[in-house]
Short mmCIF file of N, CA, C and O in Angstrom, two decimals:
data_model
loop_
_atom_site.label_atom_id
_atom_site.label_comp_id
_atom_site.label_asym_id
_atom_site.label_seq_id
_atom_site.Cartn_x
_atom_site.Cartn_y
_atom_site.Cartn_z
N GLN A 1 111.00 185.81 112.01
CA GLN A 1 110.86 186.79 110.97
C GLN A 1 112.09 186.73 110.06
O GLN A 1 113.21 186.85 110.51
N VAL A 2 111.84 186.54 108.77
CA VAL A 2 112.91 186.46 107.79
C VAL A 2 112.58 187.45 106.69
O VAL A 2 111.44 187.54 106.23
N ASP A 3 113.58 188.19 106.19
CA ASP A 3 113.40 189.18 105.12
C ASP A 3 112.34 190.22 105.49
O ASP A 3 111.65 190.73 104.61
N GLY A 4 112.17 190.53 106.74
CA GLY A 4 111.20 191.54 107.15
C GLY A 4 109.77 191.05 107.10
O GLY A 4 108.85 191.80 107.35
N ARG A 5 109.55 189.79 106.76
CA ARG A 5 108.19 189.24 106.71
C ARG A 5 108.08 188.11 107.71
O ARG A 5 109.02 187.34 107.90
N SER A 6 106.95 188.00 108.34
CA SER A 6 106.76 186.93 109.31
C SER A 6 106.54 185.61 108.58
O SER A 6 106.27 185.58 107.38
N VAL A 7 106.68 184.54 109.30
CA VAL A 7 106.44 183.21 108.74
C VAL A 7 105.01 183.13 108.24
O VAL A 7 104.74 182.59 107.17
N TYR A 8 104.10 183.72 109.00
CA TYR A 8 102.68 183.72 108.60
C TYR A 8 102.49 184.43 107.26
O TYR A 8 101.81 183.93 106.37
N THR A 9 103.12 185.59 107.09
CA THR A 9 102.98 186.37 105.86
C THR A 9 103.55 185.60 104.67
O THR A 9 102.95 185.56 103.61
N ARG A 10 104.70 184.97 104.85
CA ARG A 10 105.30 184.20 103.75
C ARG A 10 104.42 183.01 103.39
O ARG A 10 104.20 182.72 102.22
N ARG A 11 103.89 182.33 104.39
CA ARG A 11 103.04 181.17 104.13
C ARG A 11 101.76 181.62 103.43
O ARG A 11 101.31 180.99 102.48
N TRP A 12 101.18 182.74 103.88
CA TRP A 12 99.95 183.26 103.26
C TRP A 12 100.21 183.63 101.80
O TRP A 12 99.42 183.33 100.92
N SER A 13 101.35 184.27 101.53
CA SER A 13 101.70 184.66 100.16
C SER A 13 101.85 183.42 99.28
O SER A 13 101.41 183.41 98.13
N ALA A 14 102.48 182.38 99.82
CA ALA A 14 102.66 181.16 99.04
C ALA A 14 101.31 180.50 98.73
O ALA A 14 101.06 180.07 97.61
N ILE A 15 100.44 180.47 99.71
CA ILE A 15 99.10 179.87 99.50
C ILE A 15 98.31 180.67 98.48
O ILE A 15 97.72 180.12 97.56
N MET A 16 98.32 181.99 98.62
CA MET A 16 97.55 182.82 97.70
C MET A 16 98.10 182.72 96.28
O MET A 16 97.36 182.75 95.31
N GLY A 17 99.41 182.60 96.16
CA GLY A 17 100.02 182.42 94.84
C GLY A 17 99.52 181.14 94.18
O GLY A 17 99.20 181.13 92.99
N GLN A 18 99.40 180.07 94.96
CA GLN A 18 98.89 178.81 94.43
C GLN A 18 97.42 178.93 94.06
O GLN A 18 96.98 178.42 93.04
N VAL A 19 96.63 179.62 94.89
CA VAL A 19 95.21 179.79 94.62
C VAL A 19 95.02 180.57 93.32
O VAL A 19 94.22 180.20 92.48
N LYS A 20 95.77 181.66 93.16
CA LYS A 20 95.64 182.45 91.94
C LYS A 20 96.03 181.63 90.72
O LYS A 20 95.37 181.69 89.69
N LYS A 21 97.10 180.87 90.82
CA LYS A 21 97.51 180.03 89.70
C LYS A 21 96.43 179.01 89.39
O LYS A 21 96.09 178.77 88.24
N TYR A 22 95.86 178.40 90.41
CA TYR A 22 94.82 177.41 90.21
C TYR A 22 93.59 178.04 89.59
O TYR A 22 93.01 177.51 88.65
N ALA A 23 93.18 179.22 90.09
CA ALA A 23 92.00 179.89 89.57
C ALA A 23 92.20 180.25 88.10
O ALA A 23 91.31 180.07 87.28
N PHE A 24 93.40 180.74 87.75
CA PHE A 24 93.66 181.07 86.37
C PHE A 24 93.63 179.82 85.51
O PHE A 24 93.07 179.81 84.42
N ARG A 25 94.22 178.75 86.01
CA ARG A 25 94.24 177.50 85.25
C ARG A 25 92.82 177.00 85.00
O ARG A 25 92.50 176.56 83.92
N ARG A 26 91.94 177.12 86.01
CA ARG A 26 90.54 176.70 85.84
C ARG A 26 89.85 177.56 84.77
O ARG A 26 89.12 177.07 83.95
N ARG A 27 90.09 178.90 84.81
CA ARG A 27 89.49 179.77 83.80
C ARG A 27 90.04 179.43 82.43
O ARG A 27 89.32 179.42 81.44
N LEU A 28 91.35 179.15 82.36
CA LEU A 28 91.99 178.81 81.11
C LEU A 28 91.35 177.55 80.52
O LEU A 28 91.02 177.50 79.34
N GLU A 29 91.14 176.54 81.37
CA GLU A 29 90.54 175.30 80.89
C GLU A 29 89.08 175.49 80.52
O GLU A 29 88.62 174.99 79.51
N LYS A 30 88.35 176.26 81.32
CA LYS A 30 86.92 176.44 81.08
C LYS A 30 86.67 177.20 79.79
O LYS A 30 85.81 176.85 79.01
N HIS A 31 87.43 178.28 79.57
CA HIS A 31 87.16 179.13 78.42
C HIS A 31 88.10 178.87 77.26
O HIS A 31 88.01 179.51 76.23
N ASN A 32 89.04 177.93 77.44
CA ASN A 32 89.96 177.53 76.39
C ASN A 32 90.70 178.72 75.79
O ASN A 32 90.64 178.98 74.60
N TYR A 33 91.38 179.47 76.66
CA TYR A 33 92.15 180.62 76.20
C TYR A 33 93.51 180.22 75.61
O TYR A 33 94.26 181.05 75.17
N SER A 34 93.81 178.95 75.63
CA SER A 34 95.13 178.49 75.26
C SER A 34 95.47 178.82 73.81
O SER A 34 94.70 178.54 72.90
N LEU A 35 96.63 179.40 73.61
CA LEU A 35 97.12 179.66 72.26
C LEU A 35 98.27 178.74 71.91
O LEU A 35 98.84 178.85 70.84
N LEU A 36 98.61 177.84 72.83
CA LEU A 36 99.71 176.92 72.56
C LEU A 36 99.33 176.01 71.40
O LEU A 36 98.27 175.40 71.38
N GLY A 37 100.19 175.94 70.44
CA GLY A 37 99.95 175.08 69.30
C GLY A 37 99.00 175.67 68.27
O GLY A 37 98.74 175.06 67.25
N ALA A 38 98.48 176.84 68.53
CA ALA A 38 97.56 177.45 67.57
C ALA A 38 98.37 177.98 66.39
O ALA A 38 99.41 178.59 66.56
N GLU A 39 97.88 177.70 65.21
CA GLU A 39 98.55 178.20 64.02
C GLU A 39 97.75 179.37 63.49
O GLU A 39 96.62 179.20 63.05
N LEU A 40 98.33 180.53 63.53
CA LEU A 40 97.66 181.73 63.07
C LEU A 40 98.17 182.06 61.68
O LEU A 40 99.36 181.98 61.41
N SER A 41 97.27 182.42 60.79
CA SER A 41 97.65 182.69 59.43
C SER A 41 96.96 183.95 58.94
O SER A 41 95.81 184.21 59.28
N ASP A 42 97.64 184.72 58.13
CA ASP A 42 97.06 185.90 57.52
C ASP A 42 96.52 185.61 56.12
O ASP A 42 95.99 186.49 55.47
N SER A 43 96.67 184.39 55.68
CA SER A 43 96.24 184.04 54.33
C SER A 43 94.72 183.95 54.25
O SER A 43 94.07 183.33 55.09
N ASP A 44 94.14 184.58 53.23
CA ASP A 44 92.70 184.51 53.02
C ASP A 44 92.25 183.11 52.63
O ASP A 44 91.10 182.74 52.82
N ALA A 45 93.16 182.31 52.08
CA ALA A 45 92.82 180.96 51.67
C ALA A 45 92.49 180.08 52.87
O ALA A 45 91.76 179.10 52.75
N ASP A 46 93.03 180.43 54.05
CA ASP A 46 92.79 179.65 55.26
C ASP A 46 91.44 179.95 55.89
O ASP A 46 90.97 179.22 56.75
N ASP A 47 90.82 181.06 55.52
CA ASP A 47 89.55 181.46 56.12
C ASP A 47 88.39 180.69 55.51
O ASP A 47 88.34 180.47 54.30
N SER A 48 87.46 180.31 56.36
CA SER A 48 86.25 179.66 55.85
C SER A 48 85.33 180.76 55.33
O SER A 48 85.41 181.90 55.75
N PRO A 49 84.43 180.41 54.42
CA PRO A 49 83.54 181.44 53.87
C PRO A 49 82.62 182.00 54.96
O PRO A 49 82.19 181.29 55.86
N VAL A 50 82.33 183.28 54.84
CA VAL A 50 81.45 183.94 55.80
C VAL A 50 80.01 183.69 55.38
O VAL A 50 79.62 183.98 54.26
N THR A 51 79.25 183.14 56.29
CA THR A 51 77.85 182.82 56.00
C THR A 51 76.95 183.95 56.50
O THR A 51 77.37 184.76 57.34
N PRO A 52 75.71 184.01 56.01
CA PRO A 52 74.78 185.02 56.52
C PRO A 52 74.56 184.90 58.04
O PRO A 52 74.39 185.91 58.72
N ALA A 53 74.58 183.68 58.55
CA ALA A 53 74.44 183.48 60.00
C ALA A 53 75.60 184.12 60.75
O ALA A 53 75.41 184.73 61.80
N MET A 54 76.80 183.97 60.21
CA MET A 54 77.97 184.57 60.84
C MET A 54 77.89 186.09 60.81
O MET A 54 78.23 186.75 61.80
N GLU A 55 77.44 186.64 59.70
CA GLU A 55 77.31 188.09 59.58
C GLU A 55 76.27 188.63 60.57
O GLU A 55 76.51 189.63 61.23
N ALA A 56 75.13 187.96 60.65
CA ALA A 56 74.06 188.41 61.54
C ALA A 56 74.49 188.32 63.00
O ALA A 56 74.22 189.23 63.79
N ALA A 57 75.15 187.23 63.36
CA ALA A 57 75.60 187.07 64.74
C ALA A 57 76.67 188.11 65.07
O ALA A 57 76.65 188.70 66.15
N ALA A 58 77.58 188.35 64.15
CA ALA A 58 78.64 189.35 64.38
C ALA A 58 78.03 190.74 64.54
O ALA A 58 78.49 191.52 65.38
N ALA A 59 77.00 191.05 63.77
CA ALA A 59 76.34 192.36 63.90
C ALA A 59 75.71 192.53 65.27
O ALA A 59 75.61 193.64 65.79
N ALA A 60 75.31 191.41 65.88
CA ALA A 60 74.72 191.45 67.22
C ALA A 60 75.78 191.30 68.31
O ALA A 60 75.45 191.29 69.50
N GLY A 61 77.04 191.17 67.92
CA GLY A 61 78.11 191.02 68.89
C GLY A 61 78.23 189.62 69.44
O GLY A 61 78.73 189.41 70.54
N LEU A 62 77.76 188.64 68.68
CA LEU A 62 77.78 187.24 69.12
C LEU A 62 78.57 186.39 68.14
O LEU A 62 78.80 186.78 67.01
N ASP A 63 78.96 185.21 68.60
CA ASP A 63 79.63 184.23 67.76
C ASP A 63 78.57 183.28 67.23
O ASP A 63 77.78 182.74 68.01
N ALA A 64 78.53 183.07 65.93
CA ALA A 64 77.51 182.22 65.33
C ALA A 64 77.63 180.76 65.77
O ALA A 64 76.64 180.03 65.77
N SER A 65 78.82 180.34 66.15
CA SER A 65 79.03 178.93 66.45
C SER A 65 79.21 178.61 67.93
O SER A 65 79.54 177.48 68.28
N ALA A 66 79.01 179.60 68.80
CA ALA A 66 79.21 179.36 70.23
C ALA A 66 78.30 180.26 71.06
O ALA A 66 77.94 181.35 70.63
N LEU A 67 77.96 179.78 72.24
CA LEU A 67 77.19 180.58 73.19
C LEU A 67 78.09 181.64 73.82
O LEU A 67 79.26 181.38 74.08
N SER A 68 77.54 182.81 74.05
CA SER A 68 78.28 183.83 74.79
C SER A 68 78.24 183.44 76.27
O SER A 68 77.47 182.58 76.69
N HIS A 69 79.06 184.11 77.07
CA HIS A 69 79.07 183.83 78.51
C HIS A 69 77.72 184.15 79.12
O HIS A 69 77.24 183.44 80.01
N MET A 70 77.08 185.21 78.65
CA MET A 70 75.76 185.56 79.19
C MET A 70 74.72 184.53 78.78
O MET A 70 73.83 184.20 79.56
N GLU A 71 74.82 184.01 77.58
CA GLU A 71 73.89 182.96 77.15
C GLU A 71 74.11 181.68 77.96
O GLU A 71 73.15 181.01 78.32
N GLU A 72 75.36 181.35 78.23
CA GLU A 72 75.64 180.17 79.06
C GLU A 72 74.97 180.30 80.41
O GLU A 72 74.43 179.33 80.94
N ARG A 73 75.00 181.51 80.96
CA ARG A 73 74.38 181.75 82.26
C ARG A 73 72.86 181.70 82.16
O ARG A 73 72.20 181.05 82.95
N ASP A 74 72.31 182.40 81.18
CA ASP A 74 70.85 182.52 81.08
C ASP A 74 70.17 181.29 80.48
O ASP A 74 68.98 181.09 80.67
N PHE A 75 70.91 180.49 79.73
CA PHE A 75 70.35 179.30 79.12
C PHE A 75 71.04 178.04 79.64
O PHE A 75 71.45 177.17 78.87
N ALA A 76 71.15 177.96 80.95
CA ALA A 76 71.81 176.80 81.56
C ALA A 76 71.10 175.50 81.19
O ALA A 76 71.73 174.47 81.02
N HIS A 77 69.78 175.57 81.05
CA HIS A 77 69.03 174.36 80.68
C HIS A 77 69.40 173.88 79.28
O HIS A 77 69.35 172.69 79.00
N VAL A 78 69.80 174.79 78.43
CA VAL A 78 70.24 174.41 77.08
C VAL A 78 71.60 173.74 77.15
O VAL A 78 71.83 172.70 76.53
N THR A 79 72.52 174.31 77.93
CA THR A 79 73.85 173.72 78.04
C THR A 79 73.80 172.35 78.70
O THR A 79 74.58 171.47 78.35
N ARG A 80 72.87 172.16 79.63
CA ARG A 80 72.72 170.84 80.26
C ARG A 80 72.16 169.82 79.27
O ARG A 80 72.30 168.62 79.48
N GLY A 81 71.53 170.28 78.21
CA GLY A 81 70.96 169.38 77.21
C GLY A 81 71.99 168.75 76.29
O GLY A 81 71.66 167.91 75.47
N GLY A 82 73.23 169.20 76.38
CA GLY A 82 74.29 168.61 75.58
C GLY A 82 74.53 169.36 74.27
O GLY A 82 73.87 170.36 73.96
N ALA A 83 75.46 168.82 73.50
CA ALA A 83 75.89 169.48 72.26
C ALA A 83 74.75 169.60 71.25
O ALA A 83 74.65 170.60 70.54
N GLY A 84 73.89 168.60 71.20
CA GLY A 84 72.77 168.64 70.25
C GLY A 84 71.80 169.76 70.56
O GLY A 84 71.33 170.46 69.66
N ARG A 85 71.50 169.95 71.84
CA ARG A 85 70.58 171.01 72.24
C ARG A 85 71.21 172.39 72.03
O ARG A 85 70.53 173.33 71.61
N ILE A 86 72.50 172.50 72.28
CA ILE A 86 73.20 173.77 72.05
C ILE A 86 73.18 174.10 70.56
O ILE A 86 72.90 175.24 70.17
N ALA A 87 73.45 173.12 69.71
CA ALA A 87 73.43 173.34 68.26
C ALA A 87 72.04 173.75 67.80
O ALA A 87 71.89 174.64 66.94
N GLN A 88 71.02 173.14 68.38
CA GLN A 88 69.64 173.50 68.04
C GLN A 88 69.35 174.94 68.44
O GLN A 88 68.76 175.71 67.68
N TYR A 89 69.77 175.32 69.65
CA TYR A 89 69.58 176.70 70.11
C TYR A 89 70.31 177.69 69.20
O TYR A 89 69.75 178.70 68.81
N LEU A 90 71.56 177.39 68.89
CA LEU A 90 72.34 178.29 68.04
C LEU A 90 71.71 178.45 66.67
O LEU A 90 71.69 179.55 66.10
N SER A 91 71.18 177.38 66.15
CA SER A 91 70.50 177.43 64.85
C SER A 91 69.30 178.36 64.91
O SER A 91 69.10 179.21 64.02
N VAL A 92 68.49 178.23 65.94
CA VAL A 92 67.30 179.08 66.11
C VAL A 92 67.73 180.53 66.32
O VAL A 92 67.20 181.45 65.68
N ARG A 93 68.68 180.75 67.22
CA ARG A 93 69.15 182.11 67.50
C ARG A 93 69.68 182.78 66.24
O ARG A 93 69.33 183.93 65.92
N ASN A 94 70.51 182.08 65.49
CA ASN A 94 71.09 182.64 64.28
C ASN A 94 70.02 182.91 63.22
O ASN A 94 70.10 183.89 62.48
N HIS A 95 69.02 182.05 63.16
CA HIS A 95 67.91 182.26 62.23
C HIS A 95 67.16 183.55 62.57
O HIS A 95 66.84 184.35 61.68
N LEU A 96 66.89 183.76 63.85
CA LEU A 96 66.21 184.98 64.28
C LEU A 96 67.06 186.22 63.97
O LEU A 96 66.53 187.24 63.52
N LEU A 97 68.35 186.11 64.19
CA LEU A 97 69.22 187.25 63.89
C LEU A 97 69.25 187.55 62.40
O LEU A 97 69.28 188.71 61.99
N GLN A 98 69.21 186.51 61.57
CA GLN A 98 69.17 186.71 60.12
C GLN A 98 67.86 187.37 59.72
O GLN A 98 67.86 188.26 58.85
N MET A 99 66.77 186.96 60.34
CA MET A 99 65.48 187.59 60.04
C MET A 99 65.53 189.08 60.37
O MET A 99 65.03 189.90 59.61
N TRP A 100 66.13 189.41 61.49
CA TRP A 100 66.24 190.81 61.90
C TRP A 100 67.13 191.58 60.92
O TRP A 100 66.81 192.69 60.52
N GLN A 101 68.24 190.98 60.50
CA GLN A 101 69.16 191.64 59.59
C GLN A 101 68.53 191.92 58.23
O GLN A 101 68.87 192.91 57.58
N LYS A 102 67.61 191.07 57.80
CA LYS A 102 66.96 191.28 56.50
C LYS A 102 66.13 192.54 56.48
O LYS A 102 66.03 193.21 55.46
N ASP A 103 65.48 192.88 57.60
CA ASP A 103 64.63 194.07 57.66
C ASP A 103 64.69 194.67 59.06
O ASP A 103 63.91 194.30 59.93
N THR A 104 65.62 195.59 59.25
CA THR A 104 65.80 196.19 60.57
C THR A 104 64.84 197.35 60.83
O THR A 104 64.84 197.91 61.91
N ARG A 105 64.06 197.71 59.82
CA ARG A 105 63.10 198.81 60.00
C ARG A 105 61.81 198.34 60.66
O ARG A 105 61.08 199.13 61.26
N THR A 106 61.50 197.06 60.52
CA THR A 106 60.26 196.51 61.05
C THR A 106 60.58 195.66 62.28
O THR A 106 61.48 194.82 62.23
N PRO A 107 59.86 195.84 63.37
CA PRO A 107 60.10 195.00 64.55
C PRO A 107 59.92 193.51 64.23
O PRO A 107 59.01 193.14 63.50
N LEU A 108 60.80 192.71 64.76
CA LEU A 108 60.72 191.26 64.58
C LEU A 108 59.82 190.72 65.69
O LEU A 108 60.21 190.65 66.85
N THR A 109 58.60 190.35 65.32
CA THR A 109 57.64 189.87 66.31
C THR A 109 57.84 188.39 66.58
O THR A 109 58.36 187.66 65.74
N ILE A 110 57.38 187.97 67.73
CA ILE A 110 57.48 186.55 68.09
C ILE A 110 56.62 185.71 67.15
O ILE A 110 56.98 184.60 66.81
N GLU A 111 55.51 186.27 66.71
CA GLU A 111 54.63 185.54 65.79
C GLU A 111 55.35 185.24 64.48
O GLU A 111 55.27 184.14 63.93
N ARG A 112 56.07 186.25 63.96
CA ARG A 112 56.84 186.05 62.72
C ARG A 112 57.94 185.01 62.92
O ARG A 112 58.20 184.18 62.05
N CYS A 113 58.55 185.04 64.09
CA CYS A 113 59.61 184.06 64.40
C CYS A 113 59.05 182.65 64.46
O CYS A 113 59.63 181.72 63.90
N LEU A 114 57.93 182.50 65.15
CA LEU A 114 57.34 181.17 65.31
C LEU A 114 56.86 180.60 63.98
O LEU A 114 56.90 179.39 63.77
N SER A 115 56.40 181.47 63.08
CA SER A 115 55.92 180.98 61.79
C SER A 115 57.06 180.50 60.89
O SER A 115 56.83 179.76 59.94
N SER A 116 58.29 180.91 61.19
CA SER A 116 59.41 180.53 60.33
C SER A 116 60.33 179.48 60.97
O SER A 116 61.36 179.15 60.39
N THR A 117 59.99 179.01 62.15
CA THR A 117 60.81 177.98 62.80
C THR A 117 59.99 176.71 62.97
O THR A 117 58.77 176.76 63.07
N PRO A 118 60.64 175.56 63.00
CA PRO A 118 59.91 174.30 63.21
C PRO A 118 59.19 174.30 64.56
O PRO A 118 59.64 174.93 65.52
N THR A 119 58.08 173.61 64.63
CA THR A 119 57.26 173.60 65.86
C THR A 119 58.01 173.00 67.04
O THR A 119 57.74 173.38 68.18
N ASP A 120 58.93 172.06 66.80
CA ASP A 120 59.65 171.45 67.92
C ASP A 120 60.68 172.40 68.54
O ASP A 120 61.23 172.11 69.60
N THR A 121 60.94 173.54 67.90
CA THR A 121 61.87 174.52 68.46
C THR A 121 61.16 175.80 68.89
O THR A 121 61.81 176.82 69.13
N ALA A 122 59.85 175.75 69.02
CA ALA A 122 59.08 176.95 69.38
C ALA A 122 59.50 177.49 70.75
O ALA A 122 59.59 178.71 70.92
N ASP A 123 59.76 176.60 71.71
CA ASP A 123 60.17 177.07 73.03
C ASP A 123 61.51 177.81 72.97
O ASP A 123 61.68 178.87 73.57
N LEU A 124 62.45 177.27 72.18
CA LEU A 124 63.74 177.94 72.02
C LEU A 124 63.58 179.26 71.29
O LEU A 124 64.25 180.24 71.61
N ALA A 125 62.69 179.30 70.32
CA ALA A 125 62.46 180.54 69.57
C ALA A 125 61.90 181.62 70.50
O ALA A 125 62.33 182.78 70.43
N ARG A 126 60.94 181.26 71.34
CA ARG A 126 60.37 182.24 72.28
C ARG A 126 61.44 182.78 73.24
O ARG A 126 61.56 183.98 73.45
N GLU A 127 62.21 181.84 73.83
CA GLU A 127 63.24 182.24 74.79
C GLU A 127 64.34 183.07 74.12
O GLU A 127 64.78 184.07 74.66
N SER A 128 64.75 182.63 72.95
CA SER A 128 65.80 183.33 72.23
C SER A 128 65.35 184.72 71.81
O SER A 128 66.09 185.70 71.94
N HIS A 129 64.12 184.84 71.31
CA HIS A 129 63.58 186.14 70.91
C HIS A 129 63.57 187.09 72.11
O HIS A 129 64.00 188.24 72.00
N ALA A 130 63.08 186.62 73.23
CA ALA A 130 63.01 187.46 74.43
C ALA A 130 64.41 187.88 74.87
O ALA A 130 64.64 189.04 75.22
N TRP A 131 65.35 186.94 74.85
CA TRP A 131 66.71 187.24 75.27
C TRP A 131 67.37 188.24 74.33
O TRP A 131 68.00 189.21 74.78
N LEU A 132 67.26 188.01 73.03
CA LEU A 132 67.86 188.91 72.05
C LEU A 132 67.27 190.31 72.14
O LEU A 132 67.98 191.31 72.03
N GLN A 133 65.98 190.39 72.37
CA GLN A 133 65.34 191.69 72.49
C GLN A 133 65.77 192.40 73.77
O GLN A 133 66.07 193.59 73.78
N ARG A 134 65.82 191.65 74.87
CA ARG A 134 66.22 192.22 76.16
C ARG A 134 67.65 192.74 76.12
O ARG A 134 67.98 193.74 76.76
N HIS A 135 68.51 192.09 75.35
CA HIS A 135 69.92 192.48 75.29
C HIS A 135 70.24 193.36 74.09
O HIS A 135 71.43 193.62 73.82
N GLY A 136 69.23 193.82 73.38
CA GLY A 136 69.43 194.80 72.32
C GLY A 136 70.01 194.26 71.04
O GLY A 136 70.59 195.02 70.25
N ALA A 137 69.87 192.98 70.79
CA ALA A 137 70.39 192.40 69.55
C ALA A 137 69.37 192.50 68.42
O ALA A 137 69.74 192.48 67.25
N ILE A 138 68.09 192.59 68.77
CA ILE A 138 67.03 192.75 67.77
C ILE A 138 66.06 193.82 68.23
O ILE A 138 66.00 194.14 69.42
N ASN A 139 65.32 194.34 67.29
CA ASN A 139 64.24 195.31 67.56
C ASN A 139 64.70 196.62 68.17
O ASN A 139 63.89 197.33 68.75
N TYR A 140 65.96 196.95 68.06
CA TYR A 140 66.39 198.26 68.55
C TYR A 140 66.19 199.28 67.42
O TYR A 140 66.52 199.02 66.27
N GLY A 141 65.58 200.39 67.73
CA GLY A 141 65.39 201.45 66.76
C GLY A 141 64.24 201.22 65.78
O GLY A 141 63.97 202.08 64.96
N ALA A 142 63.60 200.07 65.86
CA ALA A 142 62.50 199.79 64.94
C ALA A 142 61.20 200.29 65.57
O ALA A 142 60.94 200.04 66.74
N ILE A 143 60.42 200.98 64.79
CA ILE A 143 59.16 201.52 65.28
C ILE A 143 58.05 200.96 64.42
O ILE A 143 58.06 201.08 63.20
N ASP A 144 57.09 200.34 65.05
CA ASP A 144 55.95 199.80 64.34
C ASP A 144 54.94 200.92 64.13
O ASP A 144 54.36 201.42 65.08
N VAL A 145 54.76 201.32 62.88
CA VAL A 145 53.87 202.45 62.56
C VAL A 145 52.53 201.94 62.08
O VAL A 145 52.38 201.02 61.37
#
């Protein structure tokens, strides 16, 4: 016993310290929390123009150019499809959000969504519509009279 702690306690503390560091490092790499080398600017000239897709996604609490953590979980088949499939999903999702933003008084039906999206993305449109509705991003407060 050294410093009032047993050898076992010191060894356990050292191991747990390494595990915590490793777990944080994995989260850091996975979610890219790194701010090292990031250049932050307050200048408006550095900002890219805000698009309607960005506005609609922000109103729903989402990022127009990236999947949320919940979307990554619920749309694992999309993430396994690679960057092209993710971009296709984001395009469909943002389109649906823009449709909702244009008229929030009328429920956004799946039929309306399917009529405005290409036929090769109909499956993504159906899944995205259901997900957005389930999570309150569309059709909240709209009453079909």
